[in-house]
Structure formats: C-alpha cells, structure tokens
PDB file of C-alpha atoms in Angstrom:
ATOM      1  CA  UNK V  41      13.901 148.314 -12.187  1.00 83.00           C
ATOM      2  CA  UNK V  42      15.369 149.858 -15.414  1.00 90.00           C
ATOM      3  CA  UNK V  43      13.540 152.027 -17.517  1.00 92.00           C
ATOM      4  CA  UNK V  44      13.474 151.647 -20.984  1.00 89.00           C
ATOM      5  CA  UNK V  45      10.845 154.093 -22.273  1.00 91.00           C
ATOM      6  CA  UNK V  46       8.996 157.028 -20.835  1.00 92.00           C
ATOM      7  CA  UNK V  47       5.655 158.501 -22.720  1.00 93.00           C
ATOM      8  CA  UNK V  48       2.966 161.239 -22.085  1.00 94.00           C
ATOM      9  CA  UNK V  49       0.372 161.869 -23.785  1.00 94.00           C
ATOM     10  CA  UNK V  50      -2.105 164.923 -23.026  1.00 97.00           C
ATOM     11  CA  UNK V  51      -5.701 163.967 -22.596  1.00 97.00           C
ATOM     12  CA  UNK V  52      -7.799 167.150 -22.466  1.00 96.00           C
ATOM     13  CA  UNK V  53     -11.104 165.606 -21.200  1.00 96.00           C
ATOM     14  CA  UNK V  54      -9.067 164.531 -18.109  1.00 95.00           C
ATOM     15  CA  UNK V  55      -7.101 167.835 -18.211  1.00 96.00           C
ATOM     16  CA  UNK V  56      -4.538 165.533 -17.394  1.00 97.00           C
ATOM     17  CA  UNK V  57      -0.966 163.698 -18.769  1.00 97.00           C
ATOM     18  CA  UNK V  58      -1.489 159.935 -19.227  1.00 97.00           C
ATOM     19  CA  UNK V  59       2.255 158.953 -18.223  1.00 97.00           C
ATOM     20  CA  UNK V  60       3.622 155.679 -18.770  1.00 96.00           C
ATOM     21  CA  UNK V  61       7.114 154.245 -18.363  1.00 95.00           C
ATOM     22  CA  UNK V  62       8.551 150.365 -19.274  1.00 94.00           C
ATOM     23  CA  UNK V  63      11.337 148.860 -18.136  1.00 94.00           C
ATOM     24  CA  UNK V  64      14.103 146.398 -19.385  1.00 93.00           C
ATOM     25  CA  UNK V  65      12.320 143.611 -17.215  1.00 95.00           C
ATOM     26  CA  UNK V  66       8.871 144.135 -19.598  1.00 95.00           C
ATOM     27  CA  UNK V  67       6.684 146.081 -17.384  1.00 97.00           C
ATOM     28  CA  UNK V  68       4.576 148.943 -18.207  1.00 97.00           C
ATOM     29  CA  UNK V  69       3.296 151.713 -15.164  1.00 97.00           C
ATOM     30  CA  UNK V  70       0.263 154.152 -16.202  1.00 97.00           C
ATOM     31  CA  UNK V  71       0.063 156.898 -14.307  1.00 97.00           C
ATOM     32  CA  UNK V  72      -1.477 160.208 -14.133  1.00 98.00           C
ATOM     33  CA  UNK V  73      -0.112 163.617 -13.704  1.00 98.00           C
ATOM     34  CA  UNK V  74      -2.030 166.672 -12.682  1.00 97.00           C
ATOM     35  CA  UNK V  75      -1.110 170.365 -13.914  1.00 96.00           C
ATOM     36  CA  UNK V  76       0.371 170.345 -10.794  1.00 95.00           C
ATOM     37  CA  UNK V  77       2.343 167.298 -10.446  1.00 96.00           C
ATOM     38  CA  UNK V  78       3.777 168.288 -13.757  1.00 96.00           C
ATOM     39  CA  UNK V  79       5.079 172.030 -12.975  1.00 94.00           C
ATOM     40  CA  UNK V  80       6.330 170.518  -9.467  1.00 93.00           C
ATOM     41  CA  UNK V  81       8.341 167.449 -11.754  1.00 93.00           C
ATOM     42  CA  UNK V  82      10.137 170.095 -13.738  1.00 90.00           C
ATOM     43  CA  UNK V  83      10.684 171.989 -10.663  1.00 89.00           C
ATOM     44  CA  UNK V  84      12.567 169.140  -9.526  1.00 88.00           C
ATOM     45  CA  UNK V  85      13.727 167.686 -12.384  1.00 84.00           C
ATOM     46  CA  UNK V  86      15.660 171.418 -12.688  1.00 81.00           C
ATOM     47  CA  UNK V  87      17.013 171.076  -8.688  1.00 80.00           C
ATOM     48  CA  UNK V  88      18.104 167.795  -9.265  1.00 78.00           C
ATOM     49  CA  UNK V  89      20.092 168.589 -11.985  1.00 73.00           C
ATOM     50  CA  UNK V  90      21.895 171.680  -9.927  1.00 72.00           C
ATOM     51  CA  UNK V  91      22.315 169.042  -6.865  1.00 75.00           C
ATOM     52  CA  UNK V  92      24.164 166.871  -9.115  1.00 69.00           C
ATOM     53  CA  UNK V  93      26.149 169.406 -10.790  1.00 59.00           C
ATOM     54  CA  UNK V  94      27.658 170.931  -6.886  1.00 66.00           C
ATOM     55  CA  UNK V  95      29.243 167.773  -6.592  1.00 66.00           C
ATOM     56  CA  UNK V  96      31.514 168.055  -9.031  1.00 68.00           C
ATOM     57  CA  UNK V  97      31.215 171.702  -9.374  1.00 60.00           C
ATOM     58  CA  UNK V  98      32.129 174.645  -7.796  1.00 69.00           C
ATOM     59  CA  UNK V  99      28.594 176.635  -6.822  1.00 67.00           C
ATOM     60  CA  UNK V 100      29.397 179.334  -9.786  1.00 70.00           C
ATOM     61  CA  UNK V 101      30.085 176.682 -11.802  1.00 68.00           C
ATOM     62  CA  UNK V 102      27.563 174.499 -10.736  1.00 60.00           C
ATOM     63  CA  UNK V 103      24.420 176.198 -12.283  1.00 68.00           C
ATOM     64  CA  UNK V 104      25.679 176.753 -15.774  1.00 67.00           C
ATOM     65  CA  UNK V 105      26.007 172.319 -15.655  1.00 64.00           C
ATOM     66  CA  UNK V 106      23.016 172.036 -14.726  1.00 64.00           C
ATOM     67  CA  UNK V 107      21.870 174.978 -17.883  1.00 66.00           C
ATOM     68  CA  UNK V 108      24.389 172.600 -19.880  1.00 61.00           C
ATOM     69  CA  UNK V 109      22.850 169.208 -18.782  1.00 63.00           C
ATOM     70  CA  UNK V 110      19.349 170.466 -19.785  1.00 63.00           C
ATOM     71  CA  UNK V 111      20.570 171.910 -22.909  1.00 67.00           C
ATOM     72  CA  UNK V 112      21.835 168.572 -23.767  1.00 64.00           C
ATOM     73  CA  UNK V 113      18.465 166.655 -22.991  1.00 60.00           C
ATOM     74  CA  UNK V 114      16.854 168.827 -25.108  1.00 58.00           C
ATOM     75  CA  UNK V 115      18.526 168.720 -28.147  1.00 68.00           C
ATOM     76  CA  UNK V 116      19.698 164.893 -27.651  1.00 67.00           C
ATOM     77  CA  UNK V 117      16.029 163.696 -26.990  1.00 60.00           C
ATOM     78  CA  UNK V 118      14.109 161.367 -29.672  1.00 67.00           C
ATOM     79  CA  UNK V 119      10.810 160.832 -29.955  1.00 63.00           C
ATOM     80  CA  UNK V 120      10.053 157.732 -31.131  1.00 69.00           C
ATOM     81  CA  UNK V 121       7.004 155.423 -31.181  1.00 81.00           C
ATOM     82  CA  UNK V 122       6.002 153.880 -27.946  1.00 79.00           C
ATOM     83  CA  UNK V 123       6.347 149.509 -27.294  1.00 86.00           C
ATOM     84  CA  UNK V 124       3.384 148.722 -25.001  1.00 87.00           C
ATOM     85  CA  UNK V 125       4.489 145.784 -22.442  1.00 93.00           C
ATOM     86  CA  UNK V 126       1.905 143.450 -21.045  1.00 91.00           C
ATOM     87  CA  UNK V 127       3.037 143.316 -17.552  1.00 96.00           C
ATOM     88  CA  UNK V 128       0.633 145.354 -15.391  1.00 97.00           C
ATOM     89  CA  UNK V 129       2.532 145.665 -11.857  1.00 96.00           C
ATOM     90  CA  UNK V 130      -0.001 148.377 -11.260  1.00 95.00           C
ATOM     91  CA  UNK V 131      -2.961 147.432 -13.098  1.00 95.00           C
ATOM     92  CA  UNK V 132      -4.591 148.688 -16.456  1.00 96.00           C
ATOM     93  CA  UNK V 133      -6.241 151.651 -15.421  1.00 96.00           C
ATOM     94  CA  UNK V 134      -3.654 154.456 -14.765  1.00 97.00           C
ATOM     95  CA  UNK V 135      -3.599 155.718 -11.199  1.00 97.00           C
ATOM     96  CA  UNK V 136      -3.665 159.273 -10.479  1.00 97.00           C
ATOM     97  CA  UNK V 137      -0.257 160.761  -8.547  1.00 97.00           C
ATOM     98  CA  UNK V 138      -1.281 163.370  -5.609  1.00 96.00           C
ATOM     99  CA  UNK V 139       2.754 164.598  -5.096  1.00 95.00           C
ATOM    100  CA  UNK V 140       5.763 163.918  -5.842  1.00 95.00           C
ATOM    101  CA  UNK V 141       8.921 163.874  -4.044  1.00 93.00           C
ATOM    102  CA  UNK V 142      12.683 164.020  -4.787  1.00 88.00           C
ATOM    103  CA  UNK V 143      14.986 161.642  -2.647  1.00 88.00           C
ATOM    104  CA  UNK V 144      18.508 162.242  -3.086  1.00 81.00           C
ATOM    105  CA  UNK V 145      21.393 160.143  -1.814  1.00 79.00           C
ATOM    106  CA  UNK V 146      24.410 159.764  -1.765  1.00 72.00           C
ATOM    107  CA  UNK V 147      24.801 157.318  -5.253  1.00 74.00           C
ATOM    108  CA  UNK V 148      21.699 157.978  -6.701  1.00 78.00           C
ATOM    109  CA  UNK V 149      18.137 159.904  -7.201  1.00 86.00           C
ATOM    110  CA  UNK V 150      14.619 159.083  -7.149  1.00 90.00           C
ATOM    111  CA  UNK V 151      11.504 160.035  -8.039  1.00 93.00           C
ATOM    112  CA  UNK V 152       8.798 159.392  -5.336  1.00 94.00           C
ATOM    113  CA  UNK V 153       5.367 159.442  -6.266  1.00 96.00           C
ATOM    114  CA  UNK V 154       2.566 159.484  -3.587  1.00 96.00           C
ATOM    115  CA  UNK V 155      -0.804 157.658  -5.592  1.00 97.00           C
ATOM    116  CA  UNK V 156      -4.187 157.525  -4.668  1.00 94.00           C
ATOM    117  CA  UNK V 157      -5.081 154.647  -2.370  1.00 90.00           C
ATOM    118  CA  UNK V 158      -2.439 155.213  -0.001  1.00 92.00           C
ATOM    119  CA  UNK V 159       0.113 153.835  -2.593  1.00 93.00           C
ATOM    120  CA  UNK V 160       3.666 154.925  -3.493  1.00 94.00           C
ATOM    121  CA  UNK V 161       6.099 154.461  -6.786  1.00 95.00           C
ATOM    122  CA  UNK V 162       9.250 154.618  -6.895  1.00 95.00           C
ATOM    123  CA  UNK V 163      11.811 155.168 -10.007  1.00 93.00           C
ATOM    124  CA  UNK V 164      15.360 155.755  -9.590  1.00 92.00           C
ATOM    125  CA  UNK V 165      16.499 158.522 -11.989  1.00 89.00           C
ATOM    126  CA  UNK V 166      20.359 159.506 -13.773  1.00 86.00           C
ATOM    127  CA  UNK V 167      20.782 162.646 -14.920  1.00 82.00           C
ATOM    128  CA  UNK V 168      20.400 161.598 -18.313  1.00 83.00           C
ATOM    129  CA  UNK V 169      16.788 160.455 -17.564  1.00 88.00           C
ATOM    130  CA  UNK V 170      15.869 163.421 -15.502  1.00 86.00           C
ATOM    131  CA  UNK V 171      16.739 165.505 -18.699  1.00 86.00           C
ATOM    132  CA  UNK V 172      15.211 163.503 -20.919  1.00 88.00           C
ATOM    133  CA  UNK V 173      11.867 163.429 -18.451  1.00 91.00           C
ATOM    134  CA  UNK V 174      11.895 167.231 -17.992  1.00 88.00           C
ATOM    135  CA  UNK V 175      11.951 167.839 -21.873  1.00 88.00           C
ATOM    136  CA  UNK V 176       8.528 165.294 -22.070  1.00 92.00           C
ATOM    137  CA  UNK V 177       6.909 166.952 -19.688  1.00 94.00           C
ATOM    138  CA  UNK V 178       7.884 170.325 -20.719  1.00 91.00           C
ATOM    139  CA  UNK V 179       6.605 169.500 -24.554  1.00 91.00           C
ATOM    140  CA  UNK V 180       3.284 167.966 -23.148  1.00 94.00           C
ATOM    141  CA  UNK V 181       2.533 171.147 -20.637  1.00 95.00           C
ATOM    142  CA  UNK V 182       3.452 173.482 -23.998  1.00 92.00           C
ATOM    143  CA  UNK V 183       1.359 171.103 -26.110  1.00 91.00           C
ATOM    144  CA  UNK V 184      -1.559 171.219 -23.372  1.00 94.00           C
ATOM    145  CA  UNK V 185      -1.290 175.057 -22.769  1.00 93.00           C
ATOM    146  CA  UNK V 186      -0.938 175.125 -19.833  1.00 94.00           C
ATOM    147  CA  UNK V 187       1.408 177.923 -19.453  1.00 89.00           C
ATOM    148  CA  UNK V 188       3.973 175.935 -17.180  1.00 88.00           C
ATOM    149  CA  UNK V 189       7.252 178.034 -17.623  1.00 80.00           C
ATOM    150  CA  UNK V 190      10.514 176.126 -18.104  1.00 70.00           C
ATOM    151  CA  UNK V 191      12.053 176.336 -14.399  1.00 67.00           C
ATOM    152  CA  UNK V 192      15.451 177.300 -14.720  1.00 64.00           C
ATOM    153  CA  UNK V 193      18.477 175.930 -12.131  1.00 56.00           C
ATOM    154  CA  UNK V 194      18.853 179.228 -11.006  1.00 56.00           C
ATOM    155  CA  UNK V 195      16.632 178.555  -8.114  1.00 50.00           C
ATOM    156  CA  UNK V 196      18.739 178.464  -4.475  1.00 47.00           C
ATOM    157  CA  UNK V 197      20.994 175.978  -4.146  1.00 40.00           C
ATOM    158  CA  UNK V 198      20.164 173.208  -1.910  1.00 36.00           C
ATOM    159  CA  UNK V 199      22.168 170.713  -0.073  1.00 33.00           C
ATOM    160  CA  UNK V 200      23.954 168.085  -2.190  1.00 32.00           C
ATOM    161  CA  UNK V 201      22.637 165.277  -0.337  1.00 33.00           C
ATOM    162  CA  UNK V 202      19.821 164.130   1.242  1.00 44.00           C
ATOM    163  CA  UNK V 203      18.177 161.254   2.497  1.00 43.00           C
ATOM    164  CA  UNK V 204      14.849 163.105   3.200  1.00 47.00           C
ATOM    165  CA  UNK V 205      12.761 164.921   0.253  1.00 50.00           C
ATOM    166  CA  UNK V 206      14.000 167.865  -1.114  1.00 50.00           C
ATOM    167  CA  UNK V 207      10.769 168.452  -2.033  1.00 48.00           C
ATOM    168  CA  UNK V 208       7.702 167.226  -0.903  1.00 42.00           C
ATOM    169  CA  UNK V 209       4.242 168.987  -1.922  1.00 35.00           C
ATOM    170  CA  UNK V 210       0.635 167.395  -1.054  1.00 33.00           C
ATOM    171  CA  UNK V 211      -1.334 168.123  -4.108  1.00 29.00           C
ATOM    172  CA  UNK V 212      -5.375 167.672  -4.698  1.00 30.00           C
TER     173      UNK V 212
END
C-alpha cells in the first residue's frame, strides 16, 4: 500500500479527528483518533524521527536531524484539497483507533493501529511521511485546543531497531 494523501479534520461533537488516508492503488481508510491517540502519534512520530536519524548519526548529532527533519516537514508541507476514493477496504463509517504502536525494522517503519472490534491497520511510514503526519496532527490538536504540546526529539534515545513496539499504549 502507498499512500497518496493523508487528511484530518476536527469534529468537535465527537471531540475527535476524522483521519483519512488514500493510496496510489485508490483506496480510502477513515479512521478516528482520540485526544489521546493523537498526543501519543506525535510522540512517536518525534521518536521515530530520532531512531532514524542514530543511524546515520552520531547520538549528539542525531537529535538536531531529527529537529532538522521536522523543521523541514513543517515548512515543506501543503495543504491542499482532499480526492475522496471509492474503495472502502474498511467500510464507510470511520472506525475508532484505541492505540497505536510504532514497529521499527531494520528497512522500514510502521504505524500500527489497534481498532475497535479486535481489528488492526497497518501503514508503513518514511520519514518524509512521518513529518508530514506529525505537522497534520499537530495543526488539528492546535486547531481543536487541545493543548497537545509539540513533543520535541529530545526525549531518551531508544534503540535503533526493533522488531517489537517502541511504543505501545492501550487507550479508552
């Protein structure tokens, strides 16, 4: 699956972010996010991008890339209007994600989403898209007021790679 387009929009008699994402293959996935999935997203979003940046970095180094990469997101992200898809793999109705979870290998990192109903999603993630997401999300929690601070990759450094969570949170 490659993603071609990620949107949020804030819907405050849900006090939740209608999330959707479509990919090169014409699919669209509705999801939504919680206060808390959100703040626990740009938690990761911000470790991921340190992970990746020890790699090639020296640890000093390693968090002003990750400052860098983020910088980057935000000032190369555009908003543009979102292209609905009709493909459904998950169904009209948006279904609600209880925690997420970052997996990260060796070649590459995902996003894993635990869903109501015992379900989980899946999307692999660059470093480009991880920015990209963590600016969205960051803009909808600001737009929302929720008072979500911008996590910074300052936080501890974790090991490079993983084939377990990093991060794995069980939310209500």
């Amino acid at each position: 699956m490659t993603i071609s387009q990620l949107s949020g929009n804030y819907v405050p008699e849900e006090d939740r972010v209608l999330f959707r994402l479509t990919t090169k293959q014409s699919e669209e996935f509705r999801l939504w996010f919680s206060r808390a999935v959100v703040k626990d997203i740009l938690k990761l979003g911000q470790q991921s991008l340190l992970l990746s940046s020890t790699r090639t970095h020296s640890a000093e180094h390693a968090t002003d890339m990750a400052q860098f990469k983020q910088q980057a997101a935000a000032e190369n992200t555009k908003f543009s209007e979102f292209v609905p898809c009709e493909e459904l793999p998950l169904g009209k109705d948006p279904l609600l994600v209880k925690s997420v979870a970052l997996l990260v290998h060796a070649d590459s990192t995902e996003l894993d989403m635990s869903l109501v109903g015992n379900k989980s999603f899946k999307i692999k993630l660059t470093d480009a898209l991880i920015g990209q997401l963590v600016v969205l999300l960051q803009k909808l929690a600001d737009n929302a007021k929720w008072a979500i601070e911008a996590p910074t990759p300052s936080d501890p450094v974790m090991p490079a790679v993983s084939e377990s969570p990093i991060a794995a949170k069980k939310l209500h």
